[in-house]
């Protein structure tokens, strides 16, 4: 039991160390990772190289794949770009196998202790805490590998007759044996959600002489398929393009397993020849020392096979990215859904191993969608005003008016839901260890969604005012009132357009004075109409009740302009003014 807990604990150290390294590197890179992925994916070859380098850096193909799926979901990468990045991620992840094989072959515990010492100093020096987190994670990873190697030696699996009998019951030359271990590797990786942990177990079994090389490599192939489950789970709640990117990842790995099974034994013998491992050596034919020395090379055989297999697979499939894109588009067809009838968040998805920076990116895209939706809602209000003046009161006209008013009601409900869901998501993100910059972004986004929801309320208030006037069968506004309302709504529409340009672009290129100038125009026009309204009522151009309804619409437009300014100030990071 003690050895078992040592084994499980060292695996936990290994997995946690890798996750800490990955998180720290992504925090250090921050938004730059997005720009790297966007800038270096101009063609399929640079895309694959980018995926390789990013994955080798963050030490997690899962992190790169989930990140890529999220970027496709957010519209930052095309499907073809994502496929090339995912191909590169499969190559980059092979570096992990080489680190683990070195950890299994040599005593590198001293490096882990140095990592702990330097890491804790940097963590307390807040300026370099992410580098400290990375070194601490590296230390945990190396300590986990060292403990695994020691535990493997203690277990002495090479002389455990029960273990030897179990593996010897499988015929190494049988195709069915290969399939069984391939399936076992996939299931284990799916269960623990870490191909690195399964690779570590495989290396222990092989280096001890208990597991033959053919079964060990079959486990590695199974890990390649099992690791695709994570990205597909991450894409379940994403949009169509993101699900297609995740499917392409699975297709890439399954295709590789299929062709390698055709040349399985010759390919393994070729890799063993490169490493210097005698694949035909048996335990009974040589001394125990010679056999164990030969078996110790198996960790490097597994790493070399993993690298060679993924490089060749990527070299084959990189020429067929357009065809792969067509295939996944054929399998996963896009759905046409009425967004009013089927509300859901489009960019915030359930995923794995997301860093706060990636989560903030998703929230920003969702807020951009929220902002666009509010402008569409205001367009419906303008149409409702036009309909209320042109409809004749017939049954067919009433249905048209009521249908549009019902859509506005749904949009108001959607705006409430979006505010709550995005706020809930940002609260979850804020529970993580955040940089000061990220904390500031989250505060700004919480303010943005609050003001956007207020824009929705202003639109709904205008729609209710128009609806009450329509249902009461009151006289239409006169021509001058309609002209003033359209002019006021035109200014508000212009303010919303400027706001959405900011939300969809880079704030460095935005001139905030344009928004302030429009707001001043709205305020001045509101004051002018307010004074003119009193004069018109005194001149009996319309009744006081009609003037009240008219000014309600004008005042709501002015409030909407204030909310727009608040959104812009929140995004630009300027201090809120007293409006």
XYZ file of C-alpha atoms in Angstrom:
579
model
C 0.000 0.000 0.000
C 2.889 2.355 0.797
C 4.447 1.794 -2.630
C 1.041 2.262 -4.288
C 0.530 5.605 -2.578
C 4.078 6.612 -3.533
C 3.235 5.802 -7.146
C -0.048 7.731 -7.097
C 1.510 10.658 -5.226
C 4.428 10.947 -7.633
C 2.004 10.880 -10.572
C 0.021 13.650 -8.878
C 3.257 15.660 -8.434
C 4.048 15.141 -12.103
C 0.595 16.234 -13.309
C 0.410 19.229 -10.955
C 3.939 20.307 -11.886
C 3.058 20.245 -15.599
C -0.149 22.188 -14.991
C 1.703 24.784 -12.890
C 4.341 25.202 -15.604
C 1.694 25.535 -18.302
C -0.373 28.061 -16.342
C 2.681 30.140 -15.435
C 3.922 30.279 -19.022
C 0.493 31.270 -20.304
C 0.274 33.997 -17.660
C 3.720 35.283 -18.629
C 2.775 35.320 -22.291
C -0.701 36.695 -21.577
C -2.373 38.331 -24.580
C 0.851 37.877 -26.595
C -0.071 34.215 -27.145
C -3.155 35.351 -29.043
C -1.119 37.748 -31.180
C 1.512 35.045 -31.831
C -1.130 32.582 -32.962
C -2.772 35.209 -35.143
C 0.434 36.629 -36.651
C 2.291 33.369 -37.279
C -0.476 31.377 -38.947
C -0.352 33.051 -42.357
C 0.077 29.653 -44.071
C -0.095 25.996 -43.109
C 3.648 25.652 -42.477
C 3.999 28.680 -40.186
C 0.809 27.533 -38.439
C 2.306 24.115 -37.727
C 5.575 25.683 -36.576
C 3.636 28.019 -34.276
C 1.697 25.123 -32.753
C 4.958 23.237 -32.196
C 6.728 26.154 -30.504
C 3.773 27.192 -28.338
C 3.169 23.620 -27.147
C 6.863 23.035 -26.476
C 6.827 26.247 -24.436
C 3.683 25.651 -22.384
C 4.373 21.892 -22.108
C 0.799 20.928 -22.855
C -0.786 20.036 -26.183
C -4.145 20.111 -24.391
C -3.603 23.749 -23.405
C -2.648 24.700 -26.976
C -5.552 22.770 -28.476
C -8.132 24.188 -26.063
C -6.680 27.661 -26.658
C -6.903 27.152 -30.423
C -10.501 25.919 -30.206
C -11.353 28.990 -28.112
C -9.744 31.303 -30.685
C -11.728 29.651 -33.480
C -14.853 30.043 -31.344
C -14.039 33.735 -30.921
C -13.396 34.177 -34.633
C -9.678 34.993 -34.167
C -8.455 32.004 -36.187
C -9.894 30.357 -39.283
C -10.562 26.618 -39.292
C -7.650 25.970 -41.677
C -5.276 27.933 -39.419
C -6.494 26.016 -36.373
C -5.897 22.637 -38.061
C -2.275 23.538 -38.840
C -1.715 24.779 -35.258
C -3.160 21.549 -33.835
C -0.838 19.505 -36.073
C 2.085 21.443 -34.659
C 0.787 20.943 -31.111
C 1.073 17.185 -31.574
C 4.741 17.605 -32.483
C 5.451 20.059 -29.658
C 4.040 17.740 -27.013
C 6.721 15.134 -27.811
C 9.237 17.305 -25.927
C 7.468 16.211 -22.737
C 8.317 12.587 -23.509
C 12.019 13.449 -23.885
C 12.037 15.295 -20.537
C 10.371 12.299 -18.897
C 12.754 9.799 -20.481
C 15.698 11.842 -19.166
C 14.068 11.931 -15.720
C 13.633 8.167 -15.769
C 17.206 7.496 -16.872
C 19.131 9.949 -14.659
C 18.869 11.325 -11.137
C 17.795 14.917 -11.718
C 16.423 15.564 -8.233
C 19.093 18.231 -7.577
C 17.604 20.322 -10.415
C 14.174 20.141 -8.769
C 15.533 21.415 -5.443
C 17.290 24.299 -7.186
C 13.972 25.073 -8.945
C 12.145 25.131 -5.600
C 14.709 27.426 -3.995
C 14.948 29.946 -6.830
C 11.220 29.698 -7.520
C 10.094 30.572 -3.987
C 12.400 33.610 -3.956
C 10.917 34.888 -7.227
C 7.351 34.201 -6.055
C 7.879 36.493 -3.071
C 9.452 39.065 -5.415
C 6.055 39.861 -6.918
C 7.527 41.387 -10.051
C 8.819 37.965 -11.198
C 6.240 35.709 -9.535
C 5.205 34.011 -12.796
C 8.808 32.930 -13.446
C 8.834 31.636 -9.879
C 5.590 29.735 -10.490
C 7.166 28.188 -13.598
C 10.333 27.113 -11.752
C 8.282 25.732 -8.874
C 6.181 23.763 -11.369
C 9.347 22.504 -13.074
C 10.684 21.428 -9.693
C 7.490 19.520 -8.935
C 7.615 17.878 -12.365
C 11.231 16.721 -11.937
C 10.641 15.627 -8.350
C 7.623 13.636 -9.504
C 9.744 11.946 -12.201
C 12.517 11.164 -9.704
C 10.031 9.695 -7.226
C 8.436 7.682 -10.026
C 11.803 6.232 -11.026
C 12.636 5.340 -7.406
C 9.178 3.848 -6.846
C 9.532 1.815 -10.042
C 12.839 0.436 -8.771
C 11.248 -0.396 -5.397
C 8.387 -2.213 -7.104
C 10.945 -4.288 -9.045
C 8.318 -5.125 -11.646
C 10.904 -6.926 -13.768
C 11.019 -9.693 -11.135
C 7.353 -9.629 -10.150
C 6.126 -12.953 -11.502
C 2.430 -12.002 -11.419
C 3.059 -8.900 -13.531
C 5.352 -10.784 -15.897
C 2.802 -13.582 -16.324
C 0.043 -11.047 -17.052
C 1.943 -9.317 -19.857
C 3.407 -12.554 -21.219
C -0.154 -13.888 -21.604
C -0.472 -11.503 -24.552
C 1.132 -12.473 -27.845
C 3.441 -9.596 -28.808
C 3.137 -10.405 -32.507
C -0.679 -10.500 -32.451
C -2.581 -7.647 -34.086
C -5.354 -8.063 -31.509
C -2.886 -7.529 -28.652
C -1.859 -4.232 -30.219
C -5.512 -3.186 -30.473
C -6.200 -4.134 -26.833
C -3.297 -2.033 -25.520
C -4.164 0.807 -27.885
C -7.690 0.850 -26.459
C -6.321 0.612 -22.916
C -4.045 3.625 -23.503
C -6.961 5.659 -24.873
C -9.245 4.791 -21.958
C -6.567 5.536 -19.325
C -5.786 8.914 -20.918
C -9.481 9.746 -21.116
C -9.926 8.875 -17.412
C -6.949 10.805 -15.996
C -7.112 13.608 -18.642
C -3.321 13.563 -18.894
C -1.321 11.768 -21.559
C 1.842 12.644 -19.610
C 0.725 10.562 -16.618
C -0.019 7.539 -18.817
C 3.290 8.019 -20.633
C 5.074 7.999 -17.256
C 3.397 4.715 -16.246
C 4.303 3.218 -19.639
C 7.943 4.232 -19.192
C 8.104 2.652 -15.726
C 6.629 -0.614 -16.993
C 8.905 -0.751 -20.043
C 12.162 0.302 -18.341
C 11.647 -2.323 -15.624
C 11.485 -5.032 -18.279
C 7.906 -5.987 -17.378
C 6.160 -4.554 -20.463
C 7.389 -5.513 -23.960
C 8.131 -2.663 -26.340
C 5.296 -3.451 -28.761
C 2.614 -3.238 -26.057
C 4.249 -0.096 -24.638
C 4.128 1.679 -27.984
C 0.512 0.556 -28.463
C -0.264 2.332 -25.160
C 1.458 5.469 -26.492
C -0.692 5.339 -29.633
C -3.792 5.031 -27.454
C -2.689 8.117 -25.523
C -2.652 10.078 -28.790
C -6.327 9.302 -29.335
C -7.350 9.667 -25.676
C -5.902 13.166 -25.454
C -8.232 14.377 -28.242
C -11.194 13.805 -25.934
C -10.319 16.935 -23.923
C -10.511 19.305 -26.883
C -13.757 17.702 -28.068
C -15.278 18.086 -24.591
C -14.148 21.724 -24.548
C -15.899 22.276 -27.878
C -19.247 20.715 -26.947
C -20.776 24.031 -25.953
C -18.842 26.061 -28.530
C -19.916 27.164 -31.980
C -19.791 25.072 -35.150
C -16.290 26.128 -36.223
C -14.814 25.261 -32.812
C -16.412 21.796 -32.882
C -14.966 21.280 -36.341
C -11.465 22.215 -35.106
C -11.758 19.679 -32.264
C -12.946 16.999 -34.719
C -9.980 17.761 -36.991
C -7.693 17.105 -34.002
C -9.277 13.693 -33.499
C -9.140 12.926 -37.237
C -5.429 13.798 -37.320
C -4.566 11.383 -34.506
C -6.876 8.561 -35.623
C -5.473 8.737 -39.170
C -1.953 8.505 -37.777
C -2.809 5.432 -35.707
C -4.382 3.730 -38.739
C -1.345 4.060 -41.005
C 1.159 3.199 -38.268
C -0.704 -0.059 -37.579
C 0.025 -1.127 -41.188
C 3.805 -0.787 -40.667
C 3.783 -1.340 -36.909
C 6.604 -3.847 -36.351
C 9.030 -2.610 -39.076
C 8.579 0.989 -37.914
C 9.312 0.098 -34.269
C 12.398 -1.886 -35.264
C 13.649 1.113 -37.251
C 13.252 3.433 -34.227
C 14.867 0.864 -31.912
C 17.834 0.703 -34.284
C 18.290 4.474 -34.019
C 18.323 4.362 -30.208
C 20.470 1.230 -30.007
C 17.870 -0.992 -28.355
C 17.977 -4.721 -29.170
C 14.328 -5.570 -29.744
C 15.025 -9.319 -30.026
C 16.926 -9.670 -26.720
C 15.221 -12.033 -24.276
C 15.682 -12.275 -20.534
C 16.858 -15.865 -20.611
C 19.498 -15.363 -23.339
C 21.662 -12.792 -21.508
C 22.711 -11.835 -17.999
C 20.201 -9.874 -15.872
C 22.501 -6.841 -15.921
C 22.703 -6.826 -19.730
C 18.939 -7.276 -20.051
C 18.164 -4.394 -17.628
C 20.710 -2.121 -19.343
C 18.960 -2.820 -22.639
C 15.523 -2.272 -21.048
C 16.682 1.076 -19.616
C 16.884 2.381 -23.201
C 13.159 1.809 -23.672
C 12.250 5.215 -22.267
C 14.247 6.827 -25.099
C 12.679 4.409 -27.611
C 9.213 5.570 -26.521
C 10.231 9.238 -26.792
C 11.864 8.701 -30.197
C 8.838 6.792 -31.489
C 6.447 9.478 -30.219
C 8.422 12.223 -31.980
C 9.012 10.340 -35.238
C 5.404 9.209 -35.499
C 3.958 12.708 -34.982
C 6.470 14.409 -37.298
C 5.766 11.958 -40.144
C 2.008 12.128 -39.554
C 2.072 15.938 -39.696
C 4.321 15.866 -42.780
C 1.750 13.718 -44.574
C -1.426 15.526 -43.537
C -0.198 19.110 -43.857
C -0.695 18.819 -47.630
C -4.343 17.853 -47.138
C -5.562 20.627 -44.799
C -8.181 21.899 -47.332
C -9.540 18.364 -47.700
C -9.601 17.855 -43.916
C -11.454 21.167 -43.600
C -14.059 20.012 -46.149
C -14.434 16.674 -44.359
C -15.086 18.140 -40.903
C -17.473 20.711 -42.435
C -19.351 17.832 -44.065
C -19.551 15.890 -40.776
C -20.530 18.895 -38.618
C -22.962 21.023 -40.541
C -23.751 24.559 -39.426
C -27.099 25.185 -37.779
C -29.319 28.110 -38.586
C -30.918 29.176 -35.348
C -33.073 32.171 -34.580
C -30.982 33.881 -31.905
C -34.054 35.432 -30.248
C -35.579 31.984 -29.780
C -32.380 30.212 -28.727
C -30.353 32.432 -26.429
C -26.947 31.197 -25.357
C -23.517 32.663 -24.860
C -21.545 32.259 -28.078
C -17.952 32.675 -26.944
C -17.867 31.729 -23.257
C -17.627 27.946 -23.230
C -17.022 25.158 -20.753
C -13.407 24.121 -21.152
C -10.288 22.759 -19.499
C -7.016 24.316 -18.415
C -8.005 27.882 -19.293
C -5.905 30.703 -17.927
C -7.439 34.004 -16.784
C -6.037 35.746 -19.890
C -7.830 33.318 -22.204
C -11.008 33.608 -20.149
C -10.849 37.412 -20.313
C -10.504 37.187 -24.094
C -13.649 35.056 -24.309
C -15.547 37.470 -22.063
C -14.464 40.427 -24.217
C -15.792 38.718 -27.346
C -19.050 37.958 -25.532
C -19.401 41.592 -24.454
C -18.795 42.647 -28.057
C -21.667 40.367 -29.085
C -23.780 41.869 -26.262
C -23.027 45.376 -27.567
C -23.997 44.446 -31.142
C -27.236 42.957 -29.861
C -28.148 46.170 -28.044
C -27.710 48.192 -31.242
C -29.986 45.768 -33.092
C -32.525 46.184 -30.298
C -32.433 49.976 -30.714
C -32.993 49.512 -34.444
C -36.172 47.577 -33.627
C -37.357 50.455 -31.418
C -36.915 52.859 -34.331
C -38.885 50.491 -36.556
C -41.603 50.247 -33.882
C -41.933 54.042 -33.875
C -42.247 54.069 -37.658
C -44.867 51.279 -37.557
C -46.903 53.069 -34.907
C -47.222 56.088 -37.214
C -47.920 54.230 -40.464
C -50.206 51.385 -39.363
C -53.927 51.914 -39.802
C -55.196 49.852 -36.876
C -56.348 46.868 -38.953
C -55.968 43.369 -37.533
C -53.058 42.568 -39.826
C -51.302 45.786 -38.830
C -51.829 45.023 -35.130
C -50.183 41.614 -35.591
C -47.173 43.202 -37.280
C -46.805 45.767 -34.492
C -47.274 43.180 -31.709
C -44.773 40.787 -33.294
C -42.072 43.463 -33.340
C -42.878 44.569 -29.770
C -42.651 40.918 -28.605
C -39.175 40.644 -30.171
C -38.063 43.737 -28.265
C -39.391 42.176 -25.040
C -37.344 39.040 -25.754
C -34.238 41.130 -26.367
C -34.734 42.844 -23.017
C -34.927 39.458 -21.311
C -31.831 38.309 -23.211
C -29.905 41.417 -22.108
C -30.725 40.633 -18.463
C -29.568 37.025 -18.901
C -26.366 38.042 -20.690
C -25.441 40.465 -17.921
C -25.931 37.800 -15.234
C -24.145 35.005 -17.136
C -21.125 37.111 -18.101
C -20.891 38.515 -14.553
C -21.030 34.990 -13.103
C -18.269 33.886 -15.468
C -16.078 36.873 -14.575
C -16.589 36.154 -10.863
C -15.280 32.622 -11.437
C -12.266 33.992 -13.312
C -11.560 36.473 -10.504
C -11.179 33.571 -8.062
C -7.915 32.644 -9.819
C -4.478 34.124 -9.150
C -4.615 37.258 -11.324
C -2.205 39.929 -12.419
C -3.069 43.554 -11.640
C -3.689 44.175 -15.355
C -6.193 41.303 -15.543
C -7.978 42.483 -12.385
C -8.395 45.907 -13.979
C -9.812 44.358 -17.151
C -12.367 42.372 -15.159
C -13.494 45.466 -13.233
C -13.922 47.337 -16.511
C -15.890 44.491 -18.083
C -18.257 44.258 -15.118
C -18.983 47.953 -15.565
C -19.436 47.504 -19.326
C -22.076 44.786 -19.005
C -23.966 46.778 -16.383
C -24.146 49.799 -18.709
C -25.042 47.638 -21.727
C -27.940 46.149 -19.786
C -29.031 49.710 -18.970
C -29.042 50.445 -22.715
C -31.384 47.475 -23.110
C -33.624 48.877 -20.361
C -33.725 52.291 -22.097
C -34.699 50.633 -25.387
C -37.428 48.623 -23.666
C -38.753 51.721 -21.885
C -39.071 53.485 -25.247
C -40.827 50.461 -26.741
C -43.296 50.331 -23.831
C -44.041 54.046 -24.218
C -44.721 53.597 -27.941
C -46.836 50.501 -27.224
C -48.972 52.309 -24.625
C -49.629 55.142 -27.061
C -50.506 52.653 -29.812
C -52.879 50.595 -27.618
C -54.605 53.748 -26.329
C -55.329 54.685 -29.957
C -53.984 58.166 -29.264
C -53.440 60.568 -32.109
C -50.152 60.252 -33.982
C -47.336 62.666 -33.245
C -47.340 65.618 -35.583
C -44.807 65.864 -38.412
C -42.461 68.140 -36.426
C -42.422 65.738 -33.425
C -41.623 62.757 -35.665
C -38.841 64.750 -37.317
C -37.325 65.631 -33.919
C -37.639 62.040 -32.643
C -35.946 60.634 -35.745
C -33.178 63.209 -35.387
C -32.677 62.337 -31.705
C -32.720 58.596 -32.443
C -30.262 59.163 -35.283
C -27.813 60.732 -32.833
C -28.291 57.798 -30.430
C -27.773 55.349 -33.309
C -24.558 57.150 -34.239
C -23.372 56.895 -30.603
C -24.073 53.140 -30.587
C -22.181 52.714 -33.873
C -19.142 54.506 -32.450
C -19.349 52.354 -29.309
C -19.392 49.124 -31.333
C -16.434 50.261 -33.412
C -14.503 50.559 -30.157
C -15.743 47.206 -28.827
C -14.671 45.366 -31.981
C -11.344 47.148 -32.515
C -8.265 48.251 -30.613
C -8.806 51.060 -28.152
C -5.447 52.652 -29.065
C -6.874 53.534 -32.494
C -10.131 54.976 -31.127
C -10.761 58.705 -30.649
C -12.930 58.945 -27.538
C -13.751 62.593 -28.286
C -16.108 61.472 -31.057
C -18.348 59.804 -28.480
C -18.216 62.821 -26.150
C -19.119 65.164 -29.023
C -22.166 63.072 -29.939
C -23.245 62.993 -26.294
C -22.993 66.788 -26.086
C -25.139 67.051 -29.222
C -27.746 64.758 -27.638
C -27.776 66.753 -24.393
C -28.104 70.091 -26.176
C -30.833 68.803 -28.475
C -32.735 67.337 -25.510
C -32.629 70.734 -23.736
C -33.775 72.469 -26.892
C -36.703 70.056 -27.367
C -37.671 70.340 -23.713
C -38.022 74.134 -23.994
C -39.781 73.891 -27.363
C -42.241 71.300 -25.974
C -43.586 73.777 -23.390
C -44.030 76.447 -26.084
C -45.853 74.000 -28.420
C -48.232 72.887 -25.632
C -49.026 76.536 -24.806
C -49.716 77.130 -28.501
C -52.109 74.136 -28.474
C -50.174 72.287 -31.188
C -50.778 69.099 -29.173
C -52.074 68.128 -25.739
C -50.074 67.996 -22.534
C -50.507 64.168 -22.441
C -49.068 63.844 -25.950
C -46.203 66.162 -24.985
C -45.428 63.955 -21.970
C -45.178 60.805 -24.107
C -43.042 62.693 -26.625
C -40.615 63.928 -23.959
C -40.434 60.456 -22.359
C -38.981 59.157 -25.626
C -36.584 62.100 -25.894
C -35.372 61.643 -22.295
C -34.831 57.874 -22.758
C -32.706 58.614 -25.846
C -30.642 61.021 -23.764
C -30.196 58.401 -21.019
C -29.150 55.856 -23.645
C -26.451 58.279 -24.804
C -25.168 58.547 -21.220
C -24.969 54.748 -20.917
C -23.018 54.591 -24.183
C -20.483 57.077 -22.818
C -20.124 54.963 -19.661
C -19.394 51.854 -21.755
C -16.790 53.723 -23.786
C -15.122 55.111 -20.652
C -15.022 51.648 -19.088
C -13.379 50.160 -22.183
C -10.917 53.046 -22.539
C -10.071 52.934 -18.819
C -11.028 56.555 -18.173
C -12.701 57.859 -15.032
C -16.500 57.919 -15.049
C -17.895 61.440 -15.266
C -20.904 62.829 -13.493
C -23.546 62.805 -16.188
